[in-house]
mmCIF file of C-alpha atoms in Angstrom:
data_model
loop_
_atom_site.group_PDB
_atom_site.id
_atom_site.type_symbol
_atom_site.label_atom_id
_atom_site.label_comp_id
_atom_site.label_asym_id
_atom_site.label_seq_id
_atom_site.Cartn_x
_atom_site.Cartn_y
_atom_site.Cartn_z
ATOM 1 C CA UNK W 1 -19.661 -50.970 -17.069
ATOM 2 C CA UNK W 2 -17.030 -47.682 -17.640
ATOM 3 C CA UNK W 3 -14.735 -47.415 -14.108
ATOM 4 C CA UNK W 4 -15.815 -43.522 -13.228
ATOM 5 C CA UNK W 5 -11.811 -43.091 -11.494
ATOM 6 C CA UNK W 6 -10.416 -44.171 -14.727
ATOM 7 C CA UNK W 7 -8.020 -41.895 -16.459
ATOM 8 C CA UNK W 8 -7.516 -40.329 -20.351
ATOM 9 C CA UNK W 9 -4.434 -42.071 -21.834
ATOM 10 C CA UNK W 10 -2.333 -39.551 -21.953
ATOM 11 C CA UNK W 11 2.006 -39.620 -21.124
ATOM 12 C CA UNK W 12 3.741 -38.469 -18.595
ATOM 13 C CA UNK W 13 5.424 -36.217 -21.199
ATOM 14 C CA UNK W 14 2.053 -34.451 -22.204
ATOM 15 C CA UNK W 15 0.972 -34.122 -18.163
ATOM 16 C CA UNK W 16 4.529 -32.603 -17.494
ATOM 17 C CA UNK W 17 3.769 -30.007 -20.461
ATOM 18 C CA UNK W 18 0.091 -29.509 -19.509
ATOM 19 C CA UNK W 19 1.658 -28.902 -15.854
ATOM 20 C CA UNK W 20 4.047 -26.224 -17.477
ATOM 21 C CA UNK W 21 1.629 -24.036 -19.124
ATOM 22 C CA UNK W 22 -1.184 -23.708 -16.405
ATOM 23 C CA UNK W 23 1.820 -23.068 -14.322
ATOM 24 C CA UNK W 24 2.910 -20.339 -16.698
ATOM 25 C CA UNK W 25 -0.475 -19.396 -17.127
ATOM 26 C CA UNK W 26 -0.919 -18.663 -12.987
ATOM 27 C CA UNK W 27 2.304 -16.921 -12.945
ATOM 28 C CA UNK W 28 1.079 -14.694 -15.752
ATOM 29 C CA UNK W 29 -2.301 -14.368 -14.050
ATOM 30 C CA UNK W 30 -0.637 -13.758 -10.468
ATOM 31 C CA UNK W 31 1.855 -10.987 -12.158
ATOM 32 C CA UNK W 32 -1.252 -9.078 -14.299
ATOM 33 C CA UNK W 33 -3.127 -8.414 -10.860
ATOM 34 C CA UNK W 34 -0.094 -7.677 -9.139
ATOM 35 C CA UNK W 35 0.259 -4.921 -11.863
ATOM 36 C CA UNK W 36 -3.276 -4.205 -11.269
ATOM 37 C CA UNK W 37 -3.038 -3.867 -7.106
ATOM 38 C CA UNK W 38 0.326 -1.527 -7.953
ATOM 39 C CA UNK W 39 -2.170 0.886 -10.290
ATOM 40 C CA UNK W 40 -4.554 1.307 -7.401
ATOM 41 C CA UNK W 41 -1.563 2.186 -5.055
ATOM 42 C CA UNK W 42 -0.175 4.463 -7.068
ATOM 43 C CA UNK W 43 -4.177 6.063 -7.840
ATOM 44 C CA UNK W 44 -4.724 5.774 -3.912
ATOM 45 C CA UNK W 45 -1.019 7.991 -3.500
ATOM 46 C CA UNK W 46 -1.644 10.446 -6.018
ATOM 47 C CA UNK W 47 -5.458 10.935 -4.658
ATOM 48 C CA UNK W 48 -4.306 11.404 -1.443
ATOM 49 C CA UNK W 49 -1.744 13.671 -1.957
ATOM 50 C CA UNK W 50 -3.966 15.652 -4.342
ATOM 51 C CA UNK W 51 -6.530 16.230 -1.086
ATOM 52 C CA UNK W 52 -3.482 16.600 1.145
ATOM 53 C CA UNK W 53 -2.722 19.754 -0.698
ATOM 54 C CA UNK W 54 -6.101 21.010 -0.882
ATOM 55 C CA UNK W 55 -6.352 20.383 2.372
ATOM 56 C CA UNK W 56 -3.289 22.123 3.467
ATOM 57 C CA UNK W 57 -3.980 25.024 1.367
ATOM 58 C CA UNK W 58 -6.958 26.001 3.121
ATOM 59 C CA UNK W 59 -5.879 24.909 6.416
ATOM 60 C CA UNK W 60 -3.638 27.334 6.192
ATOM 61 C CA UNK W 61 -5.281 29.841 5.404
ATOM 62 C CA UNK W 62 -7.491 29.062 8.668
ATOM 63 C CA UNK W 63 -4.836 28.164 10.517
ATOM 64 C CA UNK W 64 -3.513 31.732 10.162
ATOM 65 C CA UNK W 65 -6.234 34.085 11.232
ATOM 66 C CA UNK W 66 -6.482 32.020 14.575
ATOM 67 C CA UNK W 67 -2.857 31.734 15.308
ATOM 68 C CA UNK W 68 -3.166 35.841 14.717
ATOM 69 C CA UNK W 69 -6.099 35.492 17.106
ATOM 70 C CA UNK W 70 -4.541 33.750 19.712
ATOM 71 C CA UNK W 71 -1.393 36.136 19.346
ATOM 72 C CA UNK W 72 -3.566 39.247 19.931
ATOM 73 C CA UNK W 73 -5.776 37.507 22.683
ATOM 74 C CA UNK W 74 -2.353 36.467 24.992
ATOM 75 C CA UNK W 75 -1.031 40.140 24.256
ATOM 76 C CA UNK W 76 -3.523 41.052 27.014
ATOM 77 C CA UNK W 77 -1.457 39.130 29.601
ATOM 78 C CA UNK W 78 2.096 38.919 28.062
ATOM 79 C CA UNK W 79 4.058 41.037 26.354
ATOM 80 C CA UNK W 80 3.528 40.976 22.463
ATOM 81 C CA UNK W 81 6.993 39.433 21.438
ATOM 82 C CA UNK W 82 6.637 36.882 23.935
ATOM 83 C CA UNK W 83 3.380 36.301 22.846
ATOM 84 C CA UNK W 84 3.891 35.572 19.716
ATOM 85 C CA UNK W 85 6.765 33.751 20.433
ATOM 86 C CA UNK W 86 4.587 31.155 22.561
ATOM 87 C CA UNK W 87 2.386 31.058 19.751
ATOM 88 C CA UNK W 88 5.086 30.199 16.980
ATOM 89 C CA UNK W 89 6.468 27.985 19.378
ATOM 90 C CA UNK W 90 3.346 25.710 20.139
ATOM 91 C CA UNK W 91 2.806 26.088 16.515
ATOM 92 C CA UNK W 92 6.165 24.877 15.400
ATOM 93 C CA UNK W 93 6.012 21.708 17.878
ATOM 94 C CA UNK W 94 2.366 20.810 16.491
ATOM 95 C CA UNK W 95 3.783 20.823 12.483
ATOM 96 C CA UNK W 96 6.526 18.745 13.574
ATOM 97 C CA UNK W 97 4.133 16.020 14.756
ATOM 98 C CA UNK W 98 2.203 15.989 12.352
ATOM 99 C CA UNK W 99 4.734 15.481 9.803
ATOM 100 C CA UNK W 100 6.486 12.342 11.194
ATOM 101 C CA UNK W 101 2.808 11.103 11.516
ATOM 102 C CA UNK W 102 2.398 11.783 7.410
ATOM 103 C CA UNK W 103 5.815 10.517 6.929
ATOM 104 C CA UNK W 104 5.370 7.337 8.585
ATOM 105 C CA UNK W 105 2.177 6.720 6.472
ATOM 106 C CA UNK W 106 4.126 6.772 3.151
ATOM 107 C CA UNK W 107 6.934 4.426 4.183
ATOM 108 C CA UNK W 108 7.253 1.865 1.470
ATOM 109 C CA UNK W 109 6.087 -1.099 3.655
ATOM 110 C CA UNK W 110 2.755 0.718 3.431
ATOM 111 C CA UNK W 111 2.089 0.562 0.001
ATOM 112 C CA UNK W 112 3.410 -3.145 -1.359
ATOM 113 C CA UNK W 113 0.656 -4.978 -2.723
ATOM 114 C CA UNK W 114 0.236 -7.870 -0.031
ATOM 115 C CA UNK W 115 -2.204 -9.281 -1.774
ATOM 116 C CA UNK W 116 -0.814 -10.851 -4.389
ATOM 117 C CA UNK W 117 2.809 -11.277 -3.061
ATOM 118 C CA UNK W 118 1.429 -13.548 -0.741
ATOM 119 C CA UNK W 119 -0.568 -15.547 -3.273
ATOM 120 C CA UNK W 120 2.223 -15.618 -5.321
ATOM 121 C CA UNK W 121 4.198 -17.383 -2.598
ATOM 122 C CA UNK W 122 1.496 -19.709 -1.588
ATOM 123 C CA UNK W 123 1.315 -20.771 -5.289
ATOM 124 C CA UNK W 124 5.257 -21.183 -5.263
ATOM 125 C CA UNK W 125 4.602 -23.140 -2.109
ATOM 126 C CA UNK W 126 1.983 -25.207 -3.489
ATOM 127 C CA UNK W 127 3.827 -25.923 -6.627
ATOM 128 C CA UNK W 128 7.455 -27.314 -4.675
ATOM 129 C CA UNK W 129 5.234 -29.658 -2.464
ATOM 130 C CA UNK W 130 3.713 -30.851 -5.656
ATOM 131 C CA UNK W 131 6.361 -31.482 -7.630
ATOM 132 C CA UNK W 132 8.146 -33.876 -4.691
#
């Protein structure tokens, strides 16, 4: 009766190379879809920015006829230098948080592809506590 644990006769020598090349083989594997999570960063970053401008454009646009309507509706209380003055001013203070808020959405910690550094390191891991 065949042992079912028993093992092919095959070196140490041919195991060691075996070993090699599926390990070369996952670090080409792990570095294609690395590539491949990079692509879809850089789509998702060029998408976004595409709307972003679209939707700045227009905002704009908006965002001018009721800054002029707010300018013409506090000239009925203030003076109209000083009310447009308030106007540019609360204006000015509301771009300026909203572009630290974009800013800190593109930082470069934002857009790594944690995916597959991490699986590359668990694979580096798993490979040192192997080979002990």
């Amino acid at each position: 009766m065949p042992d079912s644990t028993a093992t092919t006769d095959r070196s140490i020598p041919e195991l060691l190379r075996d070993l090699t090349n599926q390990y070369s083989q996952l670090m080409r594997d792990e570095f294609a879809l690395m590539k491949a999570e990079m692509g879809q960063k850089v789509n998702q970053v060029s998408n976004g920015a595409v709307m972003l401008g679209v939707g700045a454009v227009l905002g704009l646009a908006a965002l001018i006829f009721l800054l002029l309507a707010v300018t013409l509706a506090l000239t009925n209380v203030v003076a109209p230098w000083l009310s447009a003055l308030i106007v540019g001013g609360a204006t000015l203070l509301v771009a300026l948080i909203v572009i630290n808020k974009g800013k800190s959405n593109l930082k470069t910690a934002n857009l790594q592809p944690k995916r597959s550094m991490a699986s590359v390191r668990e694979d580096a891991q798993f490979t040192k506590e192997h080979a002990k």
